[in-house]
Amino acid sequence: MGSLSAADTLQLPVNLRGIQLGRPVDMLLDLETWHVLGFVVRCGDESRRFLPFAACQTSADEIAVASALMLLEDVAFYTERGVSFRSLLDGEVQGGELHDLLFDTAGVVTTLEIEINDTMQRIPAAGALVVPTRQAA
């Protein structure tokens, strides 16, 4: 499988063998290494939990987990250590505004999709600096 869009991935259900456990409301990133750390998930009971990227399989159709125990309760611990994808949306990067990012199945962010003068462009993520514009979800 190729690259996945962060914006599209946040529209997917988090499933355990076809049973929906929740939906991602944000993605946490390590901007120094441009890696996906995991997802902030709103579960069926309206609680928010953290799902580590390494504990799930992300595809074009779902974010699959092998166990509900992978959804961790201490979301604040992880949000303090990562940067919210939603906080980066519309942030300034190389003279444009961030609209999306692409990552591979290993969680490496490879490409940033930015808008410059009403034109969408894709640039390499490595070495890019994005200035956050809003609060996390």
PDB file of C-alpha atoms in Angstrom, residues 4 15 22 25 61 76 80-81 85-87 95 97-98 104 110 115 117-118 126 136:
ATOM      1  CA  LEU A   4      -2.214   7.574   3.397  1.00  0.00           C
ATOM      2  CA  ASN A  15     -12.490  -1.284  14.388  1.00  0.00           C
ATOM      3  CA  GLY A  22     -14.698   4.752  17.942  1.00  0.00           C
ATOM      4  CA  VAL A  25     -10.547  13.029  16.264  1.00  0.00           C
ATOM      5  CA  ASP A  61     -11.054   1.545   4.912  1.00  0.00           C
ATOM      6  CA  ALA A  76      -2.962  13.983  28.201  1.00  0.00           C
ATOM      7  CA  GLU A  80       1.982  16.649  25.833  1.00  0.00           C
ATOM      8  CA  ARG A  81       4.594  14.664  23.917  1.00  0.00           C
ATOM      9  CA  PHE A  85      -2.266  17.398  13.265  1.00  0.00           C
ATOM     10  CA  ARG A  86      -5.372  19.575  13.622  1.00  0.00           C
ATOM     11  CA  SER A  87      -3.293  22.320  15.277  1.00  0.00           C
ATOM     12  CA  GLY A  95       5.213  30.400   2.046  1.00  0.00           C
ATOM     13  CA  GLU A  97      -0.645  26.883   4.263  1.00  0.00           C
ATOM     14  CA  LEU A  98      -0.722  23.226   5.305  1.00  0.00           C
ATOM     15  CA  ASP A 104       3.401   5.550   4.827  1.00  0.00           C
ATOM     16  CA  THR A 110       6.727  11.740   3.675  1.00  0.00           C
ATOM     17  CA  GLU A 115      -1.592  25.741  -0.722  1.00  0.00           C
ATOM     18  CA  ASN A 117      -1.463  31.314  -4.133  1.00  0.00           C
ATOM     19  CA  ASP A 118      -4.583  29.129  -4.556  1.00  0.00           C
ATOM     20  CA  ALA A 126      11.773  16.244   5.934  1.00  0.00           C
ATOM     21  CA  ALA A 136      -5.595  20.501  19.434  1.00  0.00           C
TER      22      ALA A 136
END
